Coordinates of N, CA, C and O in Angstrom, one line a residue:
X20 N 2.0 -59.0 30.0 CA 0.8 -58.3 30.3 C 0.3 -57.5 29.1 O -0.9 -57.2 29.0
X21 N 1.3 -57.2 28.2 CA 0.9 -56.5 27.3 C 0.1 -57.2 26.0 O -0.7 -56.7 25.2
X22 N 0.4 -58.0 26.1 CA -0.3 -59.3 25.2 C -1.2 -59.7 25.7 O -1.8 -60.6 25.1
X23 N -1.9 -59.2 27.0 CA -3.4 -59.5 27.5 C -4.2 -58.8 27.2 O -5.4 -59.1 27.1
X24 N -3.6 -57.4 27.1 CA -4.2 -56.2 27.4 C -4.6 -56.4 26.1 O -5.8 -56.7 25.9
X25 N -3.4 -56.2 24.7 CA -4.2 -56.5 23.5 C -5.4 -57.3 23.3 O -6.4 -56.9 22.7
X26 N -5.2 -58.6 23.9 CA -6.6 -59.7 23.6 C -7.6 -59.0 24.0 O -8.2 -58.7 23.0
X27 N -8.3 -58.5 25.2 CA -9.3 -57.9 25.8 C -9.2 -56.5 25.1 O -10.2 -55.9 25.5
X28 N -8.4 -55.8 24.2 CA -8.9 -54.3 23.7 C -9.6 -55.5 22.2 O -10.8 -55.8 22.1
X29 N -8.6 -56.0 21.4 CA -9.6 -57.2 20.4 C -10.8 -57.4 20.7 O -11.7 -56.7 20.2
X30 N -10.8 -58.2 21.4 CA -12.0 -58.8 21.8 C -13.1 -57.6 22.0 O -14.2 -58.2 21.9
X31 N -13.2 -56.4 22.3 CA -14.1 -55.4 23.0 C -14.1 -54.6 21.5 O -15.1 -54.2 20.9
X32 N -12.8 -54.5 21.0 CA -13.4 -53.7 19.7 C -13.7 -54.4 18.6 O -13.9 -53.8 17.5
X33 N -13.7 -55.6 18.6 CA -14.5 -57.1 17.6 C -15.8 -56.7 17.8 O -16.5 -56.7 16.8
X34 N -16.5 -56.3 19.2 CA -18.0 -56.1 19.0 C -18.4 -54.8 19.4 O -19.4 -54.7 20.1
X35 N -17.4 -53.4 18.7 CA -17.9 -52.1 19.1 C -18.5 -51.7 20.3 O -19.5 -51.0 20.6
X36 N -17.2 -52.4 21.2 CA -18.3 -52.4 22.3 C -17.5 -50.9 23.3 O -18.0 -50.4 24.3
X37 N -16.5 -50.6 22.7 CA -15.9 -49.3 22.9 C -16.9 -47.8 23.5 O -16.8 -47.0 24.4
X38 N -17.7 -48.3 22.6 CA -18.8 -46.9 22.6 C -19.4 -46.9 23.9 O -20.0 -45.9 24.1
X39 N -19.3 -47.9 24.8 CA -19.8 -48.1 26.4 C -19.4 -47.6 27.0 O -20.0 -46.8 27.7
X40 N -17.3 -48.1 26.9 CA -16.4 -48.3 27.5 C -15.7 -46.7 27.8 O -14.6 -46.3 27.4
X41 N -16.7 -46.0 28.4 CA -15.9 -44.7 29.1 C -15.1 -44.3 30.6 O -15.6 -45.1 31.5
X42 N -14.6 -43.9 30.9 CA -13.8 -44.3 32.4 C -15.2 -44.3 33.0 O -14.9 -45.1 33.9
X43 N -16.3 -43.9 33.2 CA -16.9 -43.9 34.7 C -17.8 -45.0 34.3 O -18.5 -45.4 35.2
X44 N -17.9 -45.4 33.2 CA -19.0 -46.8 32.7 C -17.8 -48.4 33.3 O -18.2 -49.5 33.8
X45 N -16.2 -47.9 33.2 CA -15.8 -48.9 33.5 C -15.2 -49.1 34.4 O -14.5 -50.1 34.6
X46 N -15.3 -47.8 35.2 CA -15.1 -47.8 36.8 C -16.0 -48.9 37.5 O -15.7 -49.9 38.2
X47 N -17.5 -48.3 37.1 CA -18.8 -48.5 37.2 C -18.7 -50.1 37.2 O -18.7 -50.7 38.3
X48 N -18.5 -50.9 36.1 CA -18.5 -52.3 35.8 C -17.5 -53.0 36.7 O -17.6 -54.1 37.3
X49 N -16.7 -52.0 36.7 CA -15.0 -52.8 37.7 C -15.7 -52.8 39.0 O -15.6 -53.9 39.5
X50 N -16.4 -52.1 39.7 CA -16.6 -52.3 40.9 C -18.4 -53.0 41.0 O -18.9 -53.1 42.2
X51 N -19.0 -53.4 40.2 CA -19.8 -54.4 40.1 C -19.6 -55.8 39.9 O -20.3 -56.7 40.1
X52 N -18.2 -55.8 39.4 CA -17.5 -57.0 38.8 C -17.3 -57.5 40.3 O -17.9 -58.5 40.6
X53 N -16.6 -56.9 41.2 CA -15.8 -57.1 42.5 C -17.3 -57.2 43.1 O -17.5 -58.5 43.2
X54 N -18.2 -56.7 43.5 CA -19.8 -57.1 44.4 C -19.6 -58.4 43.9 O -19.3 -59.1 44.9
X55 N -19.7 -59.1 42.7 CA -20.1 -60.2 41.9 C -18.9 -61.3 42.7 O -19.3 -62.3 43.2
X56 N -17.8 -61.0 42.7 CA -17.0 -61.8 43.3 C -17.0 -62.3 45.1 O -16.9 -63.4 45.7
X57 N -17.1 -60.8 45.6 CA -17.8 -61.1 46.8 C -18.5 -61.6 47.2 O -18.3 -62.0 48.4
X58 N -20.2 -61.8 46.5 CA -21.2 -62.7 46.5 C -20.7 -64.3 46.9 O -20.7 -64.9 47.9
X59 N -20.0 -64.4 45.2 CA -19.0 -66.1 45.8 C -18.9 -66.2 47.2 O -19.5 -67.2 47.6
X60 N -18.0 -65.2 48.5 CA -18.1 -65.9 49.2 C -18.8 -65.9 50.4 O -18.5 -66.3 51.5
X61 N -20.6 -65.0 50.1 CA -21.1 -64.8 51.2 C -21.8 -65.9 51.8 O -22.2 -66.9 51.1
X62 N -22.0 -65.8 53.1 CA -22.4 -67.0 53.9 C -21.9 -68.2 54.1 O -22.4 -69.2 54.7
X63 N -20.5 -68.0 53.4 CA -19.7 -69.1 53.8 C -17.9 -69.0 54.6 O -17.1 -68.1 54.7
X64 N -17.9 -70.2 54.9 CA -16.5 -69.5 55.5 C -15.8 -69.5 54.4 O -16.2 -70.2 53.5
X65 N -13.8 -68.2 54.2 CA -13.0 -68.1 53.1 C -12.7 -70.0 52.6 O -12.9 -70.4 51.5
X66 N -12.4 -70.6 53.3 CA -12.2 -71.9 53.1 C -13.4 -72.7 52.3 O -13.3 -73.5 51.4
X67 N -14.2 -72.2 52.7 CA -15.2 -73.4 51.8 C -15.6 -73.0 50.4 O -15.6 -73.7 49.3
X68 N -16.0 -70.8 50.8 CA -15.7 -70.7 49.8 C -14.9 -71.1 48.4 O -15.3 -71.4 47.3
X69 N -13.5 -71.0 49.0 CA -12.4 -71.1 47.4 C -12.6 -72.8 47.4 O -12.6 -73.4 46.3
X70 N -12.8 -73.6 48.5 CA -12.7 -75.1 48.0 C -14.1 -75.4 47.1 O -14.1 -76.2 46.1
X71 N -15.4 -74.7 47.5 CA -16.6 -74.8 46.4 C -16.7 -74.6 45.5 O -16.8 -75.5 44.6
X72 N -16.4 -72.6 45.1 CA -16.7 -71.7 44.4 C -15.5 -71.6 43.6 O -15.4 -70.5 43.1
X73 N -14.6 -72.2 43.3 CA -13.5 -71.7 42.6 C -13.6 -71.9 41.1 O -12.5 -71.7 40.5
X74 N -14.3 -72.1 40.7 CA -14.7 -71.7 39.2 C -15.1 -70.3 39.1 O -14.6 -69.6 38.3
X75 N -15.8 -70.0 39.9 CA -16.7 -69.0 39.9 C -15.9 -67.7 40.5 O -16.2 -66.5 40.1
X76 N -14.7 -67.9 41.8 CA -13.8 -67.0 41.7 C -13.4 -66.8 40.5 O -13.4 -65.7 40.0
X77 N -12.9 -67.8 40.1 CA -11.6 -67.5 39.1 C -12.1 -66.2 37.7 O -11.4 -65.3 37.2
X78 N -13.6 -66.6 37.5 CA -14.2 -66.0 36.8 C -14.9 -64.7 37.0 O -15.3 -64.0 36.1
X79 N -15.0 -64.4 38.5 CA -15.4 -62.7 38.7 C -14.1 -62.0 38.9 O -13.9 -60.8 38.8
X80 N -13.1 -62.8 39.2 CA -11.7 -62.2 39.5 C -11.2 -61.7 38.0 O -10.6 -60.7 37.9
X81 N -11.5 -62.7 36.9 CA -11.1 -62.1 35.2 C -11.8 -61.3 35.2 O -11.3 -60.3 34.6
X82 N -12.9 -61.2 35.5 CA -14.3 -59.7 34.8 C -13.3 -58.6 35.7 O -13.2 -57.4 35.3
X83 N -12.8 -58.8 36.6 CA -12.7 -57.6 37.8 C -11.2 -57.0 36.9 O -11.0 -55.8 36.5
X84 N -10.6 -57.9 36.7 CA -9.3 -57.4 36.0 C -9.3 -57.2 34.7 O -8.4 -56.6 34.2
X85 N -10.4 -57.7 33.7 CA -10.5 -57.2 32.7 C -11.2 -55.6 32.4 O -10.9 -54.8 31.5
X86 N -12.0 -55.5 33.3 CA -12.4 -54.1 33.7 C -11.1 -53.2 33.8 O -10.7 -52.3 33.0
X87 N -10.4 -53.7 35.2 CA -9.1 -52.8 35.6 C -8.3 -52.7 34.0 O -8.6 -51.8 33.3
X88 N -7.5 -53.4 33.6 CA -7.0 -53.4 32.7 C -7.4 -52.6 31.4 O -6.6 -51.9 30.9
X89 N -9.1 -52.8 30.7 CA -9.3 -52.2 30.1 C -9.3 -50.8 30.4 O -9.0 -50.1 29.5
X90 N -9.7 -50.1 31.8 CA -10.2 -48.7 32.6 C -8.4 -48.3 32.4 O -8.3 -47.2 31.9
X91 N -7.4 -48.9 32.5 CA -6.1 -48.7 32.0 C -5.1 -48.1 31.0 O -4.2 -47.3 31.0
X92 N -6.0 -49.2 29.9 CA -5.3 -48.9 28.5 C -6.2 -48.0 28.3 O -5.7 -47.2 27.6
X93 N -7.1 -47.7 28.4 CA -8.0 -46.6 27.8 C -7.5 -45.3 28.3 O -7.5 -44.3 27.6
X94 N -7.1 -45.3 29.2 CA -6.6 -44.0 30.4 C -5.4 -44.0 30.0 O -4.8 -42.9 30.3
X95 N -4.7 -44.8 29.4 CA -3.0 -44.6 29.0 C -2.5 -44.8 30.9 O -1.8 -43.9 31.4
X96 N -2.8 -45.6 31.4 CA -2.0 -45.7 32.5 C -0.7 -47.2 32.4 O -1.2 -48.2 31.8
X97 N 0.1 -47.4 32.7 CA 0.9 -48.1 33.0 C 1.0 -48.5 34.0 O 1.7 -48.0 34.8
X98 N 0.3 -49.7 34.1 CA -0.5 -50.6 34.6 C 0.8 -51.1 36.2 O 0.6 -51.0 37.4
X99 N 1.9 -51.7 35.4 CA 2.9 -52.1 36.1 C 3.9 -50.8 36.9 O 4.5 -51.0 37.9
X100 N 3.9 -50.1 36.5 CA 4.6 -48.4 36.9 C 3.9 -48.2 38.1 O 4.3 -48.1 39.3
X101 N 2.3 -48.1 37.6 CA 1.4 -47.4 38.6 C 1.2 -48.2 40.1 O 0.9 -47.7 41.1
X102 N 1.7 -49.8 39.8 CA 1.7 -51.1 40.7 C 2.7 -50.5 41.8 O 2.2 -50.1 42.9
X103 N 4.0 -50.4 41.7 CA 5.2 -50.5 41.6 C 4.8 -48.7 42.5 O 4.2 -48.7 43.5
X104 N 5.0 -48.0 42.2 CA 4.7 -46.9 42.7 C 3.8 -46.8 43.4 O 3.7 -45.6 43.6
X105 N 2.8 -47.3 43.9 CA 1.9 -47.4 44.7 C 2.5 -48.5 46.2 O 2.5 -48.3 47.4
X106 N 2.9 -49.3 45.5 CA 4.1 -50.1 46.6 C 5.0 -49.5 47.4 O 5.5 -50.0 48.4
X107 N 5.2 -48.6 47.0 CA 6.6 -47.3 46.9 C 5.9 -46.8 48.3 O 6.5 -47.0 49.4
X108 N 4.5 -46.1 48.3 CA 3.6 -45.4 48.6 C 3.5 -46.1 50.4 O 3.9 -45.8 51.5
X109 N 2.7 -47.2 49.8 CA 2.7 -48.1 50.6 C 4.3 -48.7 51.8 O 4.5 -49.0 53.0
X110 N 4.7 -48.7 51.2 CA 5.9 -49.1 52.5 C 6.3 -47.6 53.2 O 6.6 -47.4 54.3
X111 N 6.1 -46.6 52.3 CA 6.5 -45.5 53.6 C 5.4 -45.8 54.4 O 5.6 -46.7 55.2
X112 N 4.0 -45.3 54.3 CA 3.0 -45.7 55.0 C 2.8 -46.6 56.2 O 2.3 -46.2 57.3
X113 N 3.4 -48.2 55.8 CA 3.3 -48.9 56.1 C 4.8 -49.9 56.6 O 4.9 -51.1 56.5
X114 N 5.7 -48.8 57.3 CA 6.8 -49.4 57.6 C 6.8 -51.1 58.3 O 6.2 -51.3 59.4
X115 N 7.5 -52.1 57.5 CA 8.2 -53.0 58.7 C 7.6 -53.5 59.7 O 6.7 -54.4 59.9
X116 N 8.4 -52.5 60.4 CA 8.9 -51.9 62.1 C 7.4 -51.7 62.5 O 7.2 -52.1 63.6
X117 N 6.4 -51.1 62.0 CA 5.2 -50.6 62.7 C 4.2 -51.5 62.2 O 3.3 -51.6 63.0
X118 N 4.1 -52.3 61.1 CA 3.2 -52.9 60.1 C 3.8 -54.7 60.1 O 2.9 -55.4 59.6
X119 N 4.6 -55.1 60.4 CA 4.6 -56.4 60.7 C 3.7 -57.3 61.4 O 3.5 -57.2 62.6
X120 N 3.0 -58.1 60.7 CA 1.7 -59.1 61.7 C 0.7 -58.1 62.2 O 0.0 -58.3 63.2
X121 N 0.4 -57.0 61.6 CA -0.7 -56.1 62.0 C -1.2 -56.0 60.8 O -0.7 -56.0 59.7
X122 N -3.2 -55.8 61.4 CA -3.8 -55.6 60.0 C -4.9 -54.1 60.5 O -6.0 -53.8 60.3
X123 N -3.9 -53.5 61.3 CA -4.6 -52.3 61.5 C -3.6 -50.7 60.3 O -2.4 -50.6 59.9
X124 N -4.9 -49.7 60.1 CA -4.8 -48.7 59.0 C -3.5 -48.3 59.4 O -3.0 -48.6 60.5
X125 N -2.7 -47.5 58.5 CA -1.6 -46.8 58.4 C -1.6 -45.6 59.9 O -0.7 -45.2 60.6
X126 N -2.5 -45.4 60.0 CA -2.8 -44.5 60.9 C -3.1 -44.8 62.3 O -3.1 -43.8 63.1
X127 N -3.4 -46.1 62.9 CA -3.7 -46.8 63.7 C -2.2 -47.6 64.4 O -1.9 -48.1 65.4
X128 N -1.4 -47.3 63.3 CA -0.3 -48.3 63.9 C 0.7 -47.5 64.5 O 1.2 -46.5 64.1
X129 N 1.0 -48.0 65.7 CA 2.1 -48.1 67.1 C 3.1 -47.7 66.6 O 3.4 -48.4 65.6
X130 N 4.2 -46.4 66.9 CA 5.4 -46.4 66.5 C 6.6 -47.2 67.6 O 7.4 -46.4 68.1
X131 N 6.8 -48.3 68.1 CA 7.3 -49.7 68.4 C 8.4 -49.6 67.8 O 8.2 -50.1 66.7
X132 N 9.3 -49.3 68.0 CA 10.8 -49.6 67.4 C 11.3 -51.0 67.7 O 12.3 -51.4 67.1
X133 N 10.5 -52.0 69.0 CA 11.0 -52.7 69.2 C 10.7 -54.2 68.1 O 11.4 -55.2 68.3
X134 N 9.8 -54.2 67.2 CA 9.7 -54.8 66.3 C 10.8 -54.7 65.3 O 11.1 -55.7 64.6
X135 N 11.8 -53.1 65.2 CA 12.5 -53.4 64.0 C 13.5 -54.4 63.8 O 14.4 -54.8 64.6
X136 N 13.3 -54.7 62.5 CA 14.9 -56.0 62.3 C 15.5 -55.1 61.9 O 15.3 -54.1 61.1
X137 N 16.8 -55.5 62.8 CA 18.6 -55.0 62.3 C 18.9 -55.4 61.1 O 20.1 -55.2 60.7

């Protein structure tokens, strides 16, 4: 990952393009990038979508993570730590036992002990 991150800081400071690139300019872009990907699949169903559009994913999905990535190294975050600790976050939240086959909020979910695995 760290060898990507270099190519996309290269590539951005090959055309001074730095001077843009402030956290709320590439907050800003990261979440235009993601509108842009969602477009891909409006009015269609997820299936036809990725079997049509999958150039076109693959390509608002890099702008979306080239954004994250750059909004990253710029911020000095640790990309993989911050992953990893957020997962951390997430399974208290989202126990197992309460969050198995459910796609309702952390807050919505049944405390059901009889889902837990031994």
């Amino acid at each position: 990952m760290e060898q990507l991150i270099r190519e996309i800081i290269a590539f951005r400071d090959e055309r001074d393009w730095k001077q843009y690139h402030n956290p709320k300019d590439l907050a800003l872009s990261l979440s235009l990038e993601a509108n842009e990907l969602l477009e891909v699949f409006q009015w269609k169903t997820s299936e036809e979508a990725v079997r049509t559009k999958r150039t076109e994913i693959e390509e608002e999905l890099a702008d979306v993570l080239i954004y994250a990535m750059t909004l990253a190294h710029d911020l000095e975050i640790d990309i993989a730590s911050s992953i990893r600790s957020k997962i951390t976050k997430n399974s208290i939240k989202y126990p197992i036992y309460k969050s198995k086959g459910s796609s309702q909020k952390y807050n919505e979910l049944a405390d059901d002990r009889s889902n837990e695995q031994t």
